[in-house]
DNA sequence: CCCGAATCGATTGCATGCAATGTGAATGCG
DNA sequence: CGCATTCACATTGCATGCAATCGATTCGGG
């Protein structure tokens, strides 16, 4: 059910990675001031972000006691967090060996972009039909910020803004299930080694494609918005495969 | 993020339902022979099924200690199970009051069927394109069993077979993400009060619509399969609304 | 030298206990 | 009689301890 542990894992990390190293990097994520009643949630969030940002790479074992020490909490919230992350498909729990960040196979990536094209298309269509107050302005603002970041070649910021743009779009669709699913899709995409925005010329393309979607939304043309969004995702998939396979 | 607690809840149960009653009914779900190492999973599964089958209805408080007693385990696995179910959107946890089965609002149902149409359509298309060995036969078999059940007016069995049919279709699509999402959709749909199959004439319609999808899959006509599946879902939505509002 | 089996160690899984916090009710005051 | 305030209880949240299980290693036999 979960996309895991395939033959051809696209992991960036080496093999036989002793967990201490990754967990060490994890400490940088820790925010003090732990508030009672939100320990587990905080831990879950921190670990999720750590995985998504690649701080914890696949083929490193995550042992409860180690994480507990790093987070300065007991094993209980760690244990719950790992279970939740396992449900999300981000980690794989192996009995008596600990949890491991799940690797994505090439097949998983392909499957991911298939459904992503569908869902992003649906989100664009719904957003266009509803066209809630201020959505177009928000999209344009984010895109403008992206343009500025692209000129400065601030890839990390560009990537974050890109996520923001897509989040805004799906929030505009106002469908809780769609939002949830696209959120899970985002998590899966973020686990891929690098961003596609490093590809030469890709940032400009993205800007243009985003504009095309925003324009369709503004005109409340659901069909056009869906088509533009789908095209955007198909192109993203192409670049992704080029980045993954070409490197 | 989760679909919860709207004004117009479609709950079937009354108000101010003391939890004891529901938890009492839950005991019937208990299988003895608890195996170590799977306690939490068993509990989670049992509670999920209990909620989906309506054994635990909304507006009943689920208190950890009570459930722990009912399941004859400690509060720890109960606690974890509730957290996981909360992540799935099946229960809502209110601080210091316990968890409660989440109610579905009318808006949620509409949103659900919007995305369901999309995803089932995609599943049908992918299944048609791949058309894995034996899929068509499996679909036809299930549909035949459904026909037989419909003639006997075995609604419960019919409903179960219907789920099986859709599961087979999405498994045939061979996309782990799609399968996961449709699984979540199924869970949401199953939480709705009654099945749409009680609607007069609906079973026969469903059979015909399933056949249309299966035919398109057999002909490996992805486009047709998607359209038929989408039409099936649009019709299902209509009936659902009629059942919900008409009653 | 290779293979099988048994033991040891490491790790997770669950039960229990304690602390913190919000709710509800009862009481006193205006 | 209504309202604010306070106190106590019920409930969840996390820490810790113990037991079970599985993998790895080592030892003995062929």
Coordinates of C-alpha atoms (C1' of nucleotides) in Angstrom, one line a residue:
Chain A
X1 CA 0.0 0.0 0.0
X2 CA 2.8 2.4 0.8
X3 CA 5.4 3.2 -1.8
X4 CA 8.5 1.8 -0.3
X5 CA 11.6 -0.1 -0.5
X6 CA 11.7 -0.8 -4.2
X7 CA 14.7 -2.1 -6.0
X8 CA 15.7 1.1 -7.7
X9 CA 15.6 3.5 -4.9
X10 CA 16.3 7.1 -5.8
X11 CA 18.0 7.8 -2.5
X12 CA 20.7 10.4 -2.4
X13 CA 22.5 9.0 0.5
X14 CA 25.1 6.3 0.6
X15 CA 24.7 2.9 2.0
X16 CA 25.1 1.7 5.5
X17 CA 24.7 5.1 7.0
X18 CA 25.0 5.0 10.7
X19 CA 22.1 6.8 12.1
X20 CA 24.1 8.9 14.5
X21 CA 25.1 11.3 11.7
X22 CA 21.6 12.1 10.6
X23 CA 20.2 12.3 14.0
X24 CA 23.0 14.7 14.8
X25 CA 21.9 17.0 12.0
X26 CA 18.4 16.7 13.4
X27 CA 19.3 18.5 16.6
X28 CA 19.5 21.7 14.6
X29 CA 15.8 21.4 14.2
X30 CA 15.0 21.5 17.8
X31 CA 13.2 24.5 19.2
X32 CA 13.3 24.9 22.9
X33 CA 10.4 25.9 24.9
X34 CA 8.5 22.7 24.7
X35 CA 4.9 23.3 25.6
X36 CA 3.1 20.7 27.4
X37 CA 0.3 19.0 25.6
X38 CA 1.9 19.5 22.2
X39 CA 5.0 17.5 22.5
X40 CA 3.9 14.7 20.2
X41 CA 2.6 17.0 17.6
X42 CA 5.7 19.1 17.7
X43 CA 7.9 16.0 17.4
X44 CA 5.8 14.7 14.6
X45 CA 6.0 18.0 12.7
X46 CA 9.7 18.4 13.3
X47 CA 10.5 14.9 12.1
X48 CA 8.3 15.3 9.1
X49 CA 10.0 18.5 8.1
X50 CA 13.3 16.9 8.7
X51 CA 12.5 14.1 6.4
X52 CA 11.0 16.3 3.8
X53 CA 13.9 18.6 3.8
X54 CA 16.3 15.7 3.5
X55 CA 17.9 16.2 6.9
X56 CA 17.0 12.6 7.5
X57 CA 17.9 10.6 4.4
X58 CA 16.8 7.1 3.6
X59 CA 18.9 4.2 4.6
X60 CA 19.4 5.6 8.0
X61 CA 17.9 3.9 11.0
X62 CA 15.7 5.9 13.3
X63 CA 15.8 4.4 16.7
X64 CA 13.4 5.5 19.2
X65 CA 15.8 5.9 22.1
X66 CA 18.1 7.9 20.0
X67 CA 15.4 10.3 18.8
X68 CA 14.1 10.5 22.3
X69 CA 17.4 11.7 23.5
X70 CA 17.8 14.1 20.7
X71 CA 14.4 15.6 21.3
X72 CA 14.8 15.4 25.0
X73 CA 11.4 13.7 25.5
X74 CA 10.5 10.2 26.4
X75 CA 10.1 7.4 23.9
X76 CA 6.3 7.6 24.0
X77 CA 5.8 10.7 21.8
X78 CA 8.6 9.5 19.5
X79 CA 6.9 6.2 19.1
X80 CA 3.6 7.8 18.3
X81 CA 5.2 10.2 15.8
X82 CA 6.9 7.3 14.0
X83 CA 3.6 5.5 13.8
X84 CA 1.9 8.5 12.3
X85 CA 4.7 9.1 9.8
X86 CA 4.5 5.4 8.9
X87 CA 0.8 5.9 8.2
X88 CA 1.7 8.8 5.9
X89 CA 4.2 6.6 4.1
X90 CA 7.2 8.6 5.0
X91 CA 8.9 6.0 7.1
X92 CA 8.9 2.3 7.1
X93 CA 8.9 0.5 10.4
X94 CA 10.8 -2.7 10.5
X95 CA 10.3 -4.8 13.6
X96 CA 13.1 -4.8 16.1
X97 CA 15.3 -2.7 13.8
X98 CA 13.7 0.7 14.0
X99 CA 12.1 2.9 11.5
X100 CA 13.7 4.0 8.3
X101 CA 12.9 6.9 6.0
X102 CA 11.1 5.4 3.0
X103 CA 12.8 5.5 -0.3
X104 CA 11.0 6.5 -3.5
X105 CA 11.4 4.2 -6.5
X106 CA 11.2 5.5 -10.0
X107 CA 7.8 3.8 -10.4
X108 CA 6.6 5.7 -7.4
X109 CA 7.7 9.0 -8.9
X110 CA 5.8 8.2 -12.1
X111 CA 2.7 7.2 -10.2
X112 CA 3.0 10.3 -8.2
X113 CA 3.0 12.6 -11.1
X114 CA 0.1 10.8 -12.7
X115 CA -2.1 11.5 -9.8
X116 CA -0.6 14.9 -9.2
X117 CA -1.6 16.0 -12.7
X118 CA -5.1 14.9 -12.0
X119 CA -5.5 16.6 -8.7
X120 CA -3.8 19.8 -9.5
X121 CA -6.0 20.0 -12.6
X122 CA -9.0 19.5 -10.4
X123 CA -7.8 22.1 -7.9
X124 CA -7.3 24.6 -10.7
X125 CA -10.8 24.0 -12.1
X126 CA -12.5 24.3 -8.8
X127 CA -10.6 27.4 -7.9
X128 CA -11.5 28.9 -11.2
X129 CA -15.2 28.1 -10.8
X130 CA -15.3 29.4 -7.2
X131 CA -12.8 32.1 -7.8
X132 CA -12.8 33.3 -4.1
X133 CA -12.1 36.9 -3.2
X134 CA -8.4 37.8 -3.4
X135 CA -7.2 34.5 -4.8
X136 CA -6.0 35.8 -8.1
X137 CA -4.2 38.6 -6.3
X138 CA -2.5 36.2 -3.9
X139 CA -1.4 34.0 -6.8
X140 CA 0.0 37.0 -8.7
X141 CA 1.8 38.2 -5.6
X142 CA 3.5 34.9 -4.9
X143 CA 4.4 34.6 -8.6
X144 CA 5.9 38.1 -8.5
X145 CA 8.0 37.2 -5.4
X146 CA 9.0 34.1 -7.3
X147 CA 10.2 36.2 -10.3
X148 CA 12.2 38.3 -7.9
X149 CA 13.7 35.2 -6.3
X150 CA 14.5 33.7 -9.7
X151 CA 16.4 36.8 -10.7
X152 CA 18.4 36.6 -7.5
X153 CA 18.9 32.9 -8.2
X154 CA 17.7 32.1 -4.7
X155 CA 16.7 28.6 -5.4
X156 CA 15.7 27.6 -1.9
X157 CA 13.4 30.6 -1.6
X158 CA 12.0 30.0 -5.0
X159 CA 11.2 26.5 -4.1
X160 CA 9.4 27.5 -0.9
X161 CA 7.4 30.1 -2.8
X162 CA 6.5 27.6 -5.4
X163 CA 5.0 25.4 -2.6
X164 CA 3.1 28.4 -1.3
X165 CA 1.7 29.1 -4.7
X166 CA 0.3 25.6 -5.1
X167 CA -1.0 25.6 -1.6
X168 CA -2.9 28.9 -2.3
X169 CA -4.4 27.4 -5.4
X170 CA -5.7 24.3 -3.7
X171 CA -6.9 26.2 -0.7
X172 CA -8.9 28.3 -3.2
X173 CA -10.5 25.1 -4.4
X174 CA -12.1 24.8 -1.0
X175 CA -12.4 21.1 -1.0
X176 CA -11.1 19.6 2.2
X177 CA -10.4 16.2 0.7
X178 CA -8.7 17.6 -2.3
X179 CA -6.6 19.7 0.0
X180 CA -5.7 16.8 2.1
X181 CA -4.7 14.6 -0.8
X182 CA -2.6 17.4 -2.4
X183 CA -0.9 17.9 0.9
X184 CA 0.1 14.3 0.9
X185 CA 1.2 14.6 -2.7
X186 CA 3.3 17.6 -1.8
X187 CA 5.0 15.6 1.0
X188 CA 5.9 12.9 -1.4
X189 CA 7.2 15.4 -4.0
X190 CA 9.3 17.2 -1.4
X191 CA 11.0 13.9 -0.5
X192 CA 12.5 13.8 -4.0
X193 CA 16.3 14.6 -3.9
X194 CA 16.4 18.0 -5.4
X195 CA 14.1 20.6 -6.8
X196 CA 13.4 20.8 -10.5
X197 CA 14.0 24.5 -10.3
X198 CA 17.7 24.1 -10.7
X199 CA 17.1 22.9 -14.3
X200 CA 18.3 25.6 -16.7
X201 CA 15.5 27.8 -17.8
X202 CA 12.9 26.0 -15.7
X203 CA 12.1 28.9 -13.4
X204 CA 11.1 31.1 -16.2
X205 CA 8.9 28.3 -17.6
X206 CA 7.3 27.9 -14.2
X207 CA 6.5 31.5 -14.0
X208 CA 4.8 31.5 -17.3
X209 CA 2.8 28.4 -16.6
X210 CA 1.7 29.8 -13.3
X211 CA 0.6 32.9 -15.0
X212 CA -1.4 31.0 -17.5
X213 CA -3.2 29.2 -14.7
X214 CA -3.9 32.4 -12.8
X215 CA -5.2 34.0 -15.9
X216 CA -7.7 31.2 -16.5
X217 CA -8.7 31.4 -12.9
X218 CA -9.3 35.1 -13.2
X219 CA -11.5 34.6 -16.2
X220 CA -13.3 31.9 -14.2
X221 CA -12.6 29.5 -17.0
X222 CA -12.5 26.2 -15.2
X223 CA -11.8 24.1 -18.3
X224 CA -8.8 26.3 -19.3
X225 CA -7.5 26.4 -15.8
X226 CA -7.6 22.6 -15.5
X227 CA -5.8 22.2 -18.8
X228 CA -3.1 24.7 -18.0
X229 CA -2.5 23.2 -14.6
X230 CA -2.3 19.7 -16.1
X231 CA 0.2 21.0 -18.7
X232 CA 2.2 22.5 -15.9
X233 CA 2.4 19.2 -14.1
X234 CA 3.2 17.2 -17.2
X235 CA 6.1 19.6 -17.9
X236 CA 7.1 19.3 -14.2
X237 CA 7.2 15.6 -14.6
X238 CA 9.4 15.8 -17.7
X239 CA 11.9 18.0 -15.9
X240 CA 11.8 15.8 -12.9
X241 CA 12.6 12.7 -14.8
X242 CA 15.4 14.5 -16.6
X243 CA 16.9 15.7 -13.3
X244 CA 16.5 12.2 -11.8
X245 CA 17.8 10.2 -14.7
X246 CA 20.2 12.6 -16.2
X247 CA 22.2 13.1 -13.1
Chain B
X1 CA -8.1 20.5 7.3
X2 CA -10.3 17.8 8.5
X3 CA -14.0 17.7 7.6
X4 CA -15.6 18.1 10.9
X5 CA -18.1 19.6 13.2
X6 CA -20.2 21.6 10.8
X7 CA -23.5 23.2 11.5
X8 CA -25.6 20.8 9.6
X9 CA -24.3 17.4 10.7
X10 CA -25.8 14.4 8.9
X11 CA -25.5 12.3 12.0
X12 CA -28.1 9.6 12.5
X13 CA -27.8 9.5 16.2
X14 CA -29.6 11.5 18.8
X15 CA -28.1 14.1 21.0
X16 CA -26.5 13.7 24.4
X17 CA -25.8 10.1 23.8
X18 CA -24.0 8.7 26.8
X19 CA -20.9 6.9 25.6
X20 CA -21.6 3.8 27.5
X21 CA -24.2 2.6 25.1
X22 CA -22.0 2.8 22.0
X23 CA -19.0 1.3 23.8
X24 CA -21.3 -1.5 24.9
X25 CA -22.1 -2.3 21.3
X26 CA -18.4 -2.1 20.6
X27 CA -17.7 -5.1 22.7
X28 CA -19.3 -7.3 20.2
X29 CA -16.4 -6.4 17.9
X30 CA -13.8 -7.8 20.2
X31 CA -11.9 -10.9 19.1
X32 CA -10.1 -12.7 21.8
X33 CA -6.6 -14.1 21.2
X34 CA -4.8 -10.8 21.4
X35 CA -1.4 -11.3 19.8
X36 CA 1.5 -9.3 21.2
X37 CA 2.9 -6.8 18.9
X38 CA -0.3 -6.1 17.1
X39 CA -2.4 -4.8 19.8
X40 CA -2.4 -1.2 18.6
X41 CA -3.1 -2.2 15.0
X42 CA -5.9 -4.5 16.0
X43 CA -7.4 -1.8 18.2
X44 CA -7.1 0.8 15.5
X45 CA -8.6 -1.5 12.9
X46 CA -11.5 -2.6 15.2
X47 CA -12.3 1.0 16.1
X48 CA -12.1 2.1 12.4
X49 CA -14.5 -0.7 11.4
X50 CA -16.7 0.2 14.3
X51 CA -16.9 3.7 13.2
X52 CA -17.4 2.9 9.5
X53 CA -20.1 0.4 10.2
X54 CA -21.9 2.9 12.4
X55 CA -21.5 1.0 15.6
X56 CA -20.0 4.1 17.0
X57 CA -22.1 7.0 16.0
X58 CA -21.2 10.7 16.2
X59 CA -22.0 12.7 19.3
X60 CA -20.8 9.9 21.5
X61 CA -17.8 10.6 23.6
X62 CA -15.0 8.1 23.3
X63 CA -13.0 8.1 26.5
X64 CA -9.7 6.4 26.6
X65 CA -10.2 4.6 29.9
X66 CA -13.5 3.3 28.8
X67 CA -12.2 2.0 25.6
X68 CA -9.2 0.5 27.4
X69 CA -11.5 -1.4 29.6
X70 CA -13.7 -2.6 26.7
X71 CA -10.7 -3.8 24.7
X72 CA -8.9 -5.1 27.8
X73 CA -5.7 -3.3 27.0
X74 CA -4.0 -0.4 28.6
X75 CA -4.7 3.2 27.6
X76 CA -1.5 3.5 25.5
X77 CA -2.7 1.6 22.4
X78 CA -6.1 3.3 22.7
X79 CA -4.5 6.6 22.8
X80 CA -2.4 5.9 19.7
X81 CA -5.3 4.5 17.9
X82 CA -7.4 7.6 18.5
X83 CA -4.5 9.7 17.3
X84 CA -4.3 7.8 14.1
X85 CA -8.0 7.9 13.5
X86 CA -7.9 11.6 14.2
X87 CA -5.3 11.9 11.4
X88 CA -7.6 10.1 9.1
X89 CA -10.4 12.5 10.0
X90 CA -12.6 9.9 11.5
X91 CA -12.6 11.2 15.0
X92 CA -12.2 14.6 16.5
X93 CA -10.2 15.0 19.7
X94 CA -11.3 17.6 22.1
X95 CA -9.0 18.4 24.9
X96 CA -10.1 17.1 28.2
X97 CA -13.3 15.7 26.9
X98 CA -12.2 12.8 24.9
X99 CA -12.6 11.9 21.2
X100 CA -15.7 12.0 19.2
X101 CA -16.7 10.4 16.0
X102 CA -16.5 13.1 13.4
X103 CA -19.8 14.1 11.7
X104 CA -20.0 14.7 8.0
X105 CA -21.7 17.9 6.9
X106 CA -23.6 18.2 3.6
X107 CA -20.7 20.3 2.2
X108 CA -18.3 17.5 3.1
X109 CA -20.5 15.0 1.2
X110 CA -20.6 17.3 -1.9
X111 CA -16.8 17.8 -1.7
X112 CA -16.3 14.1 -1.3
X113 CA -18.2 13.2 -4.4
X114 CA -16.5 15.8 -6.4
X115 CA -13.1 14.3 -5.8
X116 CA -14.5 10.8 -5.9
X117 CA -15.7 11.4 -9.4
X118 CA -12.2 12.5 -10.4
X119 CA -10.3 9.7 -8.7
X120 CA -12.6 6.9 -9.8
X121 CA -12.4 8.2 -13.3
X122 CA -8.7 8.2 -13.2
X123 CA -8.6 4.7 -11.7
X124 CA -10.9 3.4 -14.5
X125 CA -8.7 5.0 -17.1
X126 CA -5.5 3.6 -15.7
X127 CA -7.0 0.2 -15.2
X128 CA -8.2 0.3 -18.8
X129 CA -4.8 1.3 -20.2
X130 CA -2.9 -1.3 -18.2
X131 CA -5.7 -3.9 -18.3
X132 CA -3.9 -6.4 -16.1
X133 CA -4.4 -10.1 -16.5
X134 CA -7.7 -11.3 -15.0
X135 CA -9.0 -7.9 -14.0
X136 CA -12.0 -7.9 -16.3
X137 CA -12.9 -11.4 -15.2
X138 CA -12.6 -10.4 -11.6
X139 CA -14.9 -7.4 -12.2
X140 CA -17.4 -9.5 -14.0
X141 CA -17.4 -12.1 -11.3
X142 CA -18.0 -9.6 -8.6
X143 CA -20.7 -8.0 -10.6
X144 CA -22.4 -11.3 -11.2
X145 CA -22.3 -11.9 -7.4
X146 CA -23.8 -8.5 -7.0
X147 CA -26.6 -9.4 -9.4
X148 CA -27.4 -12.5 -7.5
X149 CA -27.3 -10.6 -4.2
X150 CA -29.6 -7.9 -5.6
X151 CA -32.1 -10.6 -6.6
X152 CA -32.1 -11.9 -3.1
X153 CA -32.4 -8.3 -1.9
X154 CA -29.4 -8.9 0.4
X155 CA -28.5 -5.3 0.8
X156 CA -25.7 -5.7 3.2
X157 CA -23.9 -8.2 1.0
X158 CA -24.6 -6.1 -2.0
X159 CA -22.9 -3.2 -0.4
X160 CA -19.9 -5.2 0.6
X161 CA -19.6 -6.6 -2.9
X162 CA -19.9 -3.1 -4.3
X163 CA -16.9 -2.0 -2.2
X164 CA -15.0 -5.1 -3.5
X165 CA -15.7 -4.1 -7.0
X166 CA -14.3 -0.7 -6.6
X167 CA -11.3 -1.9 -4.8
X168 CA -10.6 -4.3 -7.6
X169 CA -10.8 -1.5 -10.1
X170 CA -8.4 0.7 -8.2
X171 CA -6.0 -2.1 -7.5
X172 CA -6.0 -2.7 -11.3
X173 CA -4.9 0.9 -11.8
X174 CA -1.6 -0.1 -10.0
X175 CA -0.9 3.4 -8.6
X176 CA -0.2 3.3 -4.9
X177 CA -1.1 6.9 -4.3
X178 CA -4.4 6.6 -6.1
X179 CA -5.1 3.5 -4.2
X180 CA -4.4 5.2 -0.9
X181 CA -6.5 8.2 -1.7
X182 CA -9.4 6.1 -2.9
X183 CA -9.1 4.1 0.2
X184 CA -9.6 7.3 2.3
X185 CA -12.5 8.2 0.1
X186 CA -14.0 4.9 0.7
X187 CA -13.7 5.4 4.4
X188 CA -15.4 8.7 4.2
X189 CA -18.2 7.3 2.1
X190 CA -18.8 4.4 4.3
X191 CA -19.3 6.8 7.2
X192 CA -22.5 8.1 5.5
X193 CA -25.6 6.9 7.3
X194 CA -27.0 4.3 4.9
X195 CA -26.1 2.8 1.6
X196 CA -27.5 4.2 -1.6
X197 CA -28.4 0.7 -2.7
X198 CA -31.7 0.8 -0.8
X199 CA -33.0 3.4 -3.3
X200 CA -35.6 1.7 -5.6
X201 CA -34.1 0.6 -8.8
X202 CA -30.6 1.6 -7.9
X203 CA -29.1 -1.8 -7.7
X204 CA -30.0 -2.5 -11.3
X205 CA -28.5 0.8 -12.4
X206 CA -25.3 0.1 -10.5
X207 CA -25.0 -3.2 -12.2
X208 CA -25.4 -1.7 -15.6
X209 CA -23.0 1.1 -14.9
X210 CA -20.4 -1.3 -13.6
X211 CA -20.8 -3.4 -16.8
X212 CA -20.2 -0.3 -18.9
X213 CA -17.0 0.4 -17.1
X214 CA -15.8 -3.2 -17.3
X215 CA -16.6 -3.2 -21.0
X216 CA -14.5 -0.1 -21.6
X217 CA -11.7 -1.7 -19.6
X218 CA -11.9 -4.8 -21.6
X219 CA -11.6 -2.8 -24.8
X220 CA -8.7 -1.0 -23.3
X221 CA -10.5 2.2 -24.0
X222 CA -9.2 4.5 -21.3
X223 CA -11.2 7.5 -22.3
X224 CA -14.5 5.6 -22.3
X225 CA -13.7 3.9 -19.1
X226 CA -13.0 7.2 -17.4
X227 CA -16.2 8.7 -18.7
X228 CA -18.3 5.7 -17.7
X229 CA -16.8 5.7 -14.2
X230 CA -17.4 9.4 -13.8
X231 CA -21.0 9.1 -14.9
X232 CA -21.3 6.3 -12.4
X233 CA -20.1 8.5 -9.6
X234 CA -22.3 11.4 -10.7
X235 CA -25.3 9.2 -10.5
X236 CA -24.2 7.9 -7.2
X237 CA -23.9 11.4 -5.9
X238 CA -27.4 12.2 -7.1
X239 CA -28.9 9.2 -5.3
X240 CA -26.8 9.9 -2.3
X241 CA -28.2 13.4 -2.0
X242 CA -31.7 12.1 -2.6
X243 CA -31.3 9.6 0.2
X244 CA -29.8 12.1 2.5
X245 CA -32.2 15.0 1.9
X246 CA -35.3 13.1 1.0
X247 CA -35.4 11.2 4.2
Chain C
dC1 C1' 36.4 -25.3 6.0
dC2 C1' 31.4 -24.9 6.0
dC3 C1' 27.1 -25.2 8.1
dG4 C1' 23.7 -25.3 11.8
dA5 C1' 22.1 -24.1 16.3
dA6 C1' 21.8 -21.8 20.6
dT7 C1' 22.7 -17.9 23.2
dC8 C1' 23.2 -12.9 23.9
dG9 C1' 22.1 -8.3 23.0
dA10 C1' 19.5 -4.7 21.2
dT11 C1' 15.1 -2.9 20.1
dT12 C1' 10.4 -2.3 20.2
dG13 C1' 5.6 -2.9 22.5
dC14 C1' 2.6 -2.2 26.2
dA15 C1' 1.3 -1.3 31.2
dT16 C1' 1.3 1.8 34.8
dG17 C1' 1.9 6.1 37.4
dC18 C1' 2.1 10.9 38.0
dA19 C1' 1.6 15.7 36.6
dA20 C1' -1.0 19.3 34.3
dT21 C1' -5.1 21.4 32.6
dG22 C1' -9.7 22.5 31.5
dT23 C1' -14.7 21.8 32.8
dG24 C1' -18.4 21.8 35.6
dA25 C1' -20.7 22.7 39.7
dA26 C1' -21.4 24.8 43.9
dT27 C1' -21.1 28.8 46.6
dG28 C1' -20.9 33.5 47.9
dC29 C1' -21.7 38.2 46.6
dG30 C1' -24.1 42.0 44.5
Chain D
dC1 C1' -32.5 36.1 41.7
dG2 C1' -28.5 36.5 38.6
dC3 C1' -23.6 36.5 38.0
dA4 C1' -18.8 36.0 39.1
dT5 C1' -15.4 33.2 41.4
dT6 C1' -13.4 29.4 43.3
dC7 C1' -12.6 24.6 44.1
dA8 C1' -12.6 19.8 43.0
dC9 C1' -13.0 16.2 39.8
dA10 C1' -12.4 14.0 35.5
dT11 C1' -9.7 13.4 31.6
dT12 C1' -5.8 13.6 28.8
dG13 C1' -0.5 13.7 28.2
dC14 C1' 4.0 12.1 29.0
dA15 C1' 7.7 9.4 31.6
dT16 C1' 9.3 5.2 33.0
dG17 C1' 9.7 0.2 33.7
dC18 C1' 9.2 -4.5 32.3
dA19 C1' 8.5 -8.2 29.1
dA20 C1' 8.7 -10.2 24.6
dT21 C1' 10.7 -10.8 20.3
dC22 C1' 14.0 -10.9 16.6
dG23 C1' 18.7 -10.4 14.6
dA24 C1' 23.6 -11.1 15.0
dT25 C1' 27.3 -13.5 16.7
dT26 C1' 29.7 -17.3 18.3
dC27 C1' 30.5 -21.9 19.2
dG28 C1' 30.2 -26.7 18.2
dG29 C1' 29.8 -30.4 15.0
dG30 C1' 30.3 -32.6 10.5

